[in-house]
mmCIF file of C-alpha atoms in Angstrom:
data_model
loop_
_atom_site.group_PDB
_atom_site.id
_atom_site.type_symbol
_atom_site.label_atom_id
_atom_site.label_comp_id
_atom_site.label_asym_id
_atom_site.label_seq_id
_atom_site.Cartn_x
_atom_site.Cartn_y
_atom_site.Cartn_z
ATOM 1 C CA MET H 1 34.731 1.347 45.436
ATOM 2 C CA GLU H 2 34.982 -1.795 43.345
ATOM 3 C CA SER H 3 31.348 -2.635 44.227
ATOM 4 C CA ASN H 4 30.226 0.851 43.208
ATOM 5 C CA GLY H 5 32.114 0.488 39.930
ATOM 6 C CA SER H 6 30.407 -2.817 39.196
ATOM 7 C CA ILE H 7 26.985 -1.318 39.902
ATOM 8 C CA LEU H 8 27.741 1.647 37.636
ATOM 9 C CA MET H 9 28.858 -0.666 34.847
ATOM 10 C CA LEU H 10 25.691 -2.757 35.235
ATOM 11 C CA MET H 11 23.540 0.376 35.064
ATOM 12 C CA LYS H 12 25.288 1.448 31.857
ATOM 13 C CA LEU H 13 24.635 -1.953 30.283
ATOM 14 C CA VAL H 14 20.950 -1.772 31.209
ATOM 15 C CA VAL H 15 20.653 1.714 29.681
ATOM 16 C CA LEU H 16 22.374 0.589 26.476
ATOM 17 C CA GLN H 17 20.068 -2.411 26.155
ATOM 18 C CA TYR H 18 17.042 -0.155 26.666
ATOM 19 C CA LEU H 19 18.216 2.268 23.991
ATOM 20 C CA ALA H 20 18.799 -0.592 21.575
ATOM 21 C CA VAL H 21 15.237 -1.817 22.100
ATOM 22 C CA VAL H 22 13.841 1.706 21.637
ATOM 23 C CA CYS H 23 15.734 2.171 18.361
ATOM 24 C CA VAL H 24 14.477 -1.126 16.973
ATOM 25 C CA SER H 25 10.926 -0.275 18.050
ATOM 26 C CA GLN H 26 11.039 3.060 16.272
ATOM 27 C CA ASP H 27 12.192 1.403 13.089
ATOM 28 C CA PHE H 28 9.948 -1.632 12.911
ATOM 29 C CA ASP H 29 6.944 -1.374 15.238
ATOM 30 C CA PHE H 30 3.637 -0.829 13.433
ATOM 31 C CA PHE H 31 0.019 -1.643 14.122
ATOM 32 C CA TYR H 32 -1.657 -2.394 10.781
ATOM 33 C CA PHE H 33 -1.165 -2.176 7.026
ATOM 34 C CA VAL H 34 -2.841 0.179 4.591
ATOM 35 C CA TYR H 35 -3.440 -1.584 1.295
ATOM 36 C CA ILE H 36 -3.878 0.737 -1.683
ATOM 37 C CA LEU H 37 -5.375 -0.150 -5.041
ATOM 38 C CA GLN H 38 -5.343 2.294 -7.944
ATOM 39 C CA TRP H 39 -7.659 2.688 -10.925
ATOM 40 C CA PRO H 40 -5.411 3.061 -14.015
ATOM 41 C CA GLY H 41 -8.006 5.035 -15.974
ATOM 42 C CA SER H 42 -7.886 7.812 -13.385
ATOM 43 C CA TYR H 43 -4.092 7.750 -13.172
ATOM 44 C CA CYS H 44 -3.897 8.274 -16.933
ATOM 45 C CA ASP H 45 -6.840 10.672 -17.311
ATOM 46 C CA THR H 46 -5.019 13.710 -15.937
ATOM 47 C CA LYS H 47 -3.048 16.600 -17.396
ATOM 48 C CA SER H 48 0.131 14.610 -16.725
ATOM 49 C CA SER H 49 -1.194 11.528 -18.542
ATOM 50 C CA CYS H 50 0.745 8.241 -18.184
ATOM 51 C CA CYS H 51 3.024 5.777 -19.956
ATOM 52 C CA TYR H 52 2.208 2.104 -20.338
ATOM 53 C CA PRO H 53 4.836 -0.299 -18.999
ATOM 54 C CA THR H 54 7.224 -2.022 -21.365
ATOM 55 C CA SER H 55 5.216 -5.232 -20.928
ATOM 56 C CA GLY H 56 2.202 -3.553 -22.563
ATOM 57 C CA LYS H 57 -1.048 -1.908 -21.526
ATOM 58 C CA PRO H 58 -2.292 -3.376 -18.226
ATOM 59 C CA ALA H 59 -5.738 -4.908 -17.933
ATOM 60 C CA ALA H 60 -8.658 -2.639 -17.104
ATOM 61 C CA ASP H 61 -8.602 -3.516 -13.425
ATOM 62 C CA PHE H 62 -7.490 -1.941 -10.174
ATOM 63 C CA GLY H 63 -3.736 -2.284 -9.766
ATOM 64 C CA ILE H 64 -1.703 -2.435 -6.583
ATOM 65 C CA HIS H 65 -0.076 0.779 -5.414
ATOM 66 C CA GLY H 66 1.328 -0.438 -2.127
ATOM 67 C CA LEU H 67 1.103 -2.221 1.200
ATOM 68 C CA TRP H 68 2.137 0.275 3.879
ATOM 69 C CA PRO H 69 2.761 -0.432 7.570
ATOM 70 C CA ASN H 70 0.969 2.232 9.610
ATOM 71 C CA ASN H 71 0.815 3.517 13.154
ATOM 72 C CA ASN H 72 -2.528 3.844 14.921
ATOM 73 C CA ASP H 73 -2.519 7.631 14.487
ATOM 74 C CA GLY H 74 -2.300 7.291 10.706
ATOM 75 C CA SER H 75 1.400 8.131 10.437
ATOM 76 C CA TYR H 76 3.766 5.574 8.992
ATOM 77 C CA PRO H 77 7.403 4.587 9.317
ATOM 78 C CA SER H 78 9.513 4.655 6.165
ATOM 79 C CA ASN H 79 12.902 3.580 4.820
ATOM 80 C CA CYS H 80 13.533 1.344 7.815
ATOM 81 C CA ASP H 81 16.450 -0.742 6.556
ATOM 82 C CA SER H 82 18.929 0.719 4.069
ATOM 83 C CA ASN H 83 20.781 -2.617 4.080
ATOM 84 C CA ASN H 84 17.829 -4.523 2.651
ATOM 85 C CA ALA H 85 17.508 -3.272 -0.917
ATOM 86 C CA PHE H 86 14.987 -4.685 -3.379
ATOM 87 C CA GLN H 87 16.388 -7.752 -5.151
ATOM 88 C CA PRO H 88 14.535 -8.815 -8.320
ATOM 89 C CA SER H 89 15.975 -12.312 -8.009
ATOM 90 C CA LEU H 90 14.044 -12.830 -4.767
ATOM 91 C CA VAL H 91 10.707 -12.309 -6.531
ATOM 92 C CA SER H 92 11.584 -13.746 -9.944
ATOM 93 C CA ASP H 93 8.772 -16.297 -9.675
ATOM 94 C CA LEU H 94 6.306 -13.439 -9.129
ATOM 95 C CA THR H 95 7.490 -11.143 -11.928
ATOM 96 C CA SER H 96 4.751 -11.937 -14.456
ATOM 97 C CA SER H 97 2.060 -11.603 -11.784
ATOM 98 C CA LEU H 98 3.556 -8.322 -10.573
ATOM 99 C CA GLN H 99 3.595 -6.983 -14.129
ATOM 100 C CA ARG H 100 -0.103 -7.786 -14.446
ATOM 101 C CA ASN H 101 -1.267 -6.664 -11.011
ATOM 102 C CA TRP H 102 1.307 -4.102 -9.822
ATOM 103 C CA ALA H 103 2.081 -2.306 -13.077
ATOM 104 C CA THR H 104 3.887 0.999 -13.341
ATOM 105 C CA LEU H 105 2.189 3.788 -15.277
ATOM 106 C CA ALA H 106 4.826 6.436 -14.636
ATOM 107 C CA CYS H 107 6.717 8.072 -17.468
ATOM 108 C CA PRO H 108 8.993 7.150 -19.071
ATOM 109 C CA SER H 109 7.847 3.561 -19.613
ATOM 110 C CA GLY H 110 9.445 1.038 -17.293
ATOM 111 C CA ASN H 111 9.436 -2.653 -16.477
ATOM 112 C CA GLY H 112 8.172 -2.193 -12.903
ATOM 113 C CA ILE H 113 11.491 -2.735 -11.141
ATOM 114 C CA GLN H 114 11.839 0.903 -10.082
ATOM 115 C CA PHE H 115 8.252 1.005 -8.774
ATOM 116 C CA TRP H 116 8.554 -2.238 -6.794
ATOM 117 C CA SER H 117 11.963 -1.195 -5.486
ATOM 118 C CA HIS H 118 10.536 2.102 -4.219
ATOM 119 C CA GLU H 119 7.615 0.407 -2.479
ATOM 120 C CA TRP H 120 9.779 -2.245 -0.829
ATOM 121 C CA GLU H 121 12.533 0.089 0.330
ATOM 122 C CA LYS H 122 10.226 2.857 1.573
ATOM 123 C CA HIS H 123 7.439 0.740 3.048
ATOM 124 C CA GLY H 124 8.223 -2.969 2.871
ATOM 125 C CA THR H 125 11.413 -2.747 4.899
ATOM 126 C CA CYS H 126 9.348 -1.440 7.815
ATOM 127 C CA SER H 127 7.425 -4.711 7.914
ATOM 128 C CA GLU H 128 10.332 -7.092 7.420
ATOM 129 C CA SER H 129 9.898 -8.460 10.943
ATOM 130 C CA THR H 130 6.550 -9.837 9.668
ATOM 131 C CA LEU H 131 7.040 -10.161 5.915
ATOM 132 C CA LYS H 132 10.319 -10.891 4.203
ATOM 133 C CA GLN H 133 10.758 -9.495 0.704
ATOM 134 C CA HIS H 134 9.141 -12.343 -1.226
ATOM 135 C CA ASP H 135 6.345 -12.654 1.331
ATOM 136 C CA TYR H 136 5.647 -8.937 1.108
ATOM 137 C CA PHE H 137 4.957 -9.035 -2.623
ATOM 138 C CA GLN H 138 3.153 -12.384 -2.504
ATOM 139 C CA THR H 139 0.881 -11.076 0.249
ATOM 140 C CA ALA H 140 0.021 -7.942 -1.724
ATOM 141 C CA LEU H 141 -0.888 -10.083 -4.739
ATOM 142 C CA ASN H 142 -3.036 -12.395 -2.608
ATOM 143 C CA LEU H 143 -4.886 -9.465 -1.052
ATOM 144 C CA LYS H 144 -5.805 -8.118 -4.476
ATOM 145 C CA GLN H 145 -7.510 -11.371 -5.388
ATOM 146 C CA ARG H 146 -9.399 -11.405 -2.098
ATOM 147 C CA ALA H 147 -10.565 -7.796 -2.403
ATOM 148 C CA ASN H 148 -11.552 -7.800 -6.113
ATOM 149 C CA ILE H 149 -12.676 -4.167 -6.044
ATOM 150 C CA LEU H 150 -13.803 -4.036 -9.676
ATOM 151 C CA ARG H 151 -16.139 -7.004 -9.219
ATOM 152 C CA ALA H 152 -17.616 -5.436 -6.077
ATOM 153 C CA LEU H 153 -18.347 -2.236 -7.995
ATOM 154 C CA THR H 154 -19.710 -3.829 -11.170
ATOM 155 C CA ASN H 155 -21.954 -6.118 -9.097
ATOM 156 C CA ALA H 156 -23.534 -2.923 -7.762
ATOM 157 C CA GLY H 157 -23.968 -1.463 -11.246
ATOM 158 C CA ILE H 158 -20.961 0.865 -10.947
ATOM 159 C CA ALA H 159 -18.902 0.496 -14.118
ATOM 160 C CA PRO H 160 -15.851 2.326 -15.546
ATOM 161 C CA ASN H 161 -17.808 4.014 -18.317
ATOM 162 C CA GLY H 162 -17.143 7.679 -17.594
ATOM 163 C CA ASN H 163 -20.388 8.172 -15.703
ATOM 164 C CA ALA H 164 -20.597 9.866 -12.325
ATOM 165 C CA TYR H 165 -21.625 7.914 -9.244
ATOM 166 C CA SER H 166 -22.258 8.992 -5.689
ATOM 167 C CA LEU H 167 -19.322 8.596 -3.340
ATOM 168 C CA SER H 168 -21.610 6.870 -0.837
ATOM 169 C CA SER H 169 -22.691 4.259 -3.385
ATOM 170 C CA ILE H 170 -19.064 3.474 -4.266
ATOM 171 C CA LYS H 171 -18.124 3.081 -0.609
ATOM 172 C CA GLY H 172 -21.203 0.975 0.019
ATOM 173 C CA ALA H 173 -20.520 -1.334 -2.916
ATOM 174 C CA ILE H 174 -16.942 -1.961 -1.818
ATOM 175 C CA LYS H 175 -17.976 -2.552 1.796
ATOM 176 C CA GLN H 176 -20.617 -4.990 0.592
ATOM 177 C CA GLY H 177 -18.067 -6.851 -1.519
ATOM 178 C CA VAL H 178 -15.071 -6.833 0.815
ATOM 179 C CA GLY H 179 -16.783 -6.604 4.183
ATOM 180 C CA TYR H 180 -14.919 -3.514 5.415
ATOM 181 C CA THR H 181 -15.222 0.240 4.966
ATOM 182 C CA PRO H 182 -12.862 1.674 2.336
ATOM 183 C CA TYR H 183 -11.367 5.120 2.094
ATOM 184 C CA ILE H 184 -11.702 6.606 -1.394
ATOM 185 C CA GLU H 185 -9.085 8.965 -2.809
ATOM 186 C CA CYS H 186 -9.992 11.112 -5.790
ATOM 187 C CA ASN H 187 -7.995 13.037 -8.333
ATOM 188 C CA VAL H 188 -9.161 15.331 -11.122
ATOM 189 C CA ASP H 189 -9.198 14.715 -14.854
ATOM 190 C CA SER H 190 -7.878 17.082 -17.493
ATOM 191 C CA SER H 191 -11.205 18.971 -17.344
ATOM 192 C CA GLY H 192 -11.166 19.313 -13.565
ATOM 193 C CA ASN H 193 -13.764 16.641 -12.802
ATOM 194 C CA SER H 194 -13.364 14.611 -9.601
ATOM 195 C CA GLN H 195 -12.810 10.922 -10.298
ATOM 196 C CA LEU H 196 -12.272 7.626 -8.479
ATOM 197 C CA TYR H 197 -8.526 7.251 -8.130
ATOM 198 C CA GLN H 198 -7.479 4.974 -5.258
ATOM 199 C CA VAL H 199 -9.139 2.654 -2.758
ATOM 200 C CA TYR H 200 -7.601 2.196 0.695
ATOM 201 C CA LEU H 201 -8.308 -0.882 2.816
ATOM 202 C CA CYS H 202 -6.711 -1.861 6.112
ATOM 203 C CA VAL H 203 -5.091 -5.172 6.990
ATOM 204 C CA ASP H 204 -4.057 -6.477 10.394
ATOM 205 C CA ALA H 205 -0.410 -6.466 11.493
ATOM 206 C CA SER H 206 0.056 -10.111 10.487
ATOM 207 C CA ALA H 207 -1.152 -9.222 6.957
ATOM 208 C CA SER H 208 -3.611 -12.084 7.121
ATOM 209 C CA ARG H 209 -7.039 -10.384 7.159
ATOM 210 C CA PHE H 210 -8.796 -7.143 6.339
ATOM 211 C CA ILE H 211 -9.878 -4.962 9.267
ATOM 212 C CA GLU H 212 -11.710 -1.673 9.782
ATOM 213 C CA CYS H 213 -9.280 1.226 9.432
ATOM 214 C CA PRO H 214 -8.456 2.971 12.742
ATOM 215 C CA VAL H 215 -8.165 6.334 10.969
ATOM 216 C CA PHE H 216 -8.635 7.723 7.476
ATOM 217 C CA PRO H 217 -6.673 10.446 5.628
ATOM 218 C CA ASN H 218 -8.116 13.954 5.675
ATOM 219 C CA ALA H 219 -8.510 14.496 1.927
ATOM 220 C CA LYS H 220 -12.047 14.735 0.567
ATOM 221 C CA CYS H 221 -13.811 13.699 -2.633
ATOM 222 C CA ALA H 222 -16.799 15.372 -4.236
ATOM 223 C CA SER H 223 -20.190 13.812 -3.472
ATOM 224 C CA GLN H 224 -20.411 12.703 -7.134
ATOM 225 C CA ILE H 225 -17.294 11.284 -8.791
ATOM 226 C CA GLN H 226 -16.581 9.898 -12.228
ATOM 227 C CA PHE H 227 -15.349 6.391 -12.958
ATOM 228 C CA PRO H 228 -13.425 6.747 -16.235
ATOM 229 C CA PRO H 229 -12.694 3.912 -18.665
ATOM 230 C CA PHE H 230 -9.219 2.544 -19.274
#
């Protein structure tokens, strides 16, 4: 009987260890990042409009929206660690760069803290096994410099001047510049015209290089979309 009891206890321990591993995997396992850059002119050129951050109007360039860990089917984990809140002190050396490159345009005007906090706590915590808080924001900033979406577009004669361009030419210009196929998200302006809103690129699980995206979202843009000024 004592032997049977020992075996039963051992089996319980094995089951508990398995469940612990499963729980951790559900929280933190992911396969790649989706990196999202947003055109501020399209964010502001809507019925809802926008509010410039307290640091002033951002430059007329694509700004960071987020760096999101994703599963291979396109779903993503979120809010993975409630004990790891955003701490401004951990990224204090990056604050000026974040204000320039990851600016908030939400109303009312803010200093960016709420935006960065949301992105870290919803998405960043799910990658903390790969990127700690400072690394997460530093990596997103580095990726923006490497992608340089605006340069890729302007090199192809696609400028933020309010003109309409073919969706295929925008995708082609970005692929030519970055080396990988983007997904383009559109929104509509106050007159209902489709416009270039966000560019999605994929990054490997180590956050070290761009890759082809395994899947794309289902939303569609018009075949001709406007690129508004900012």
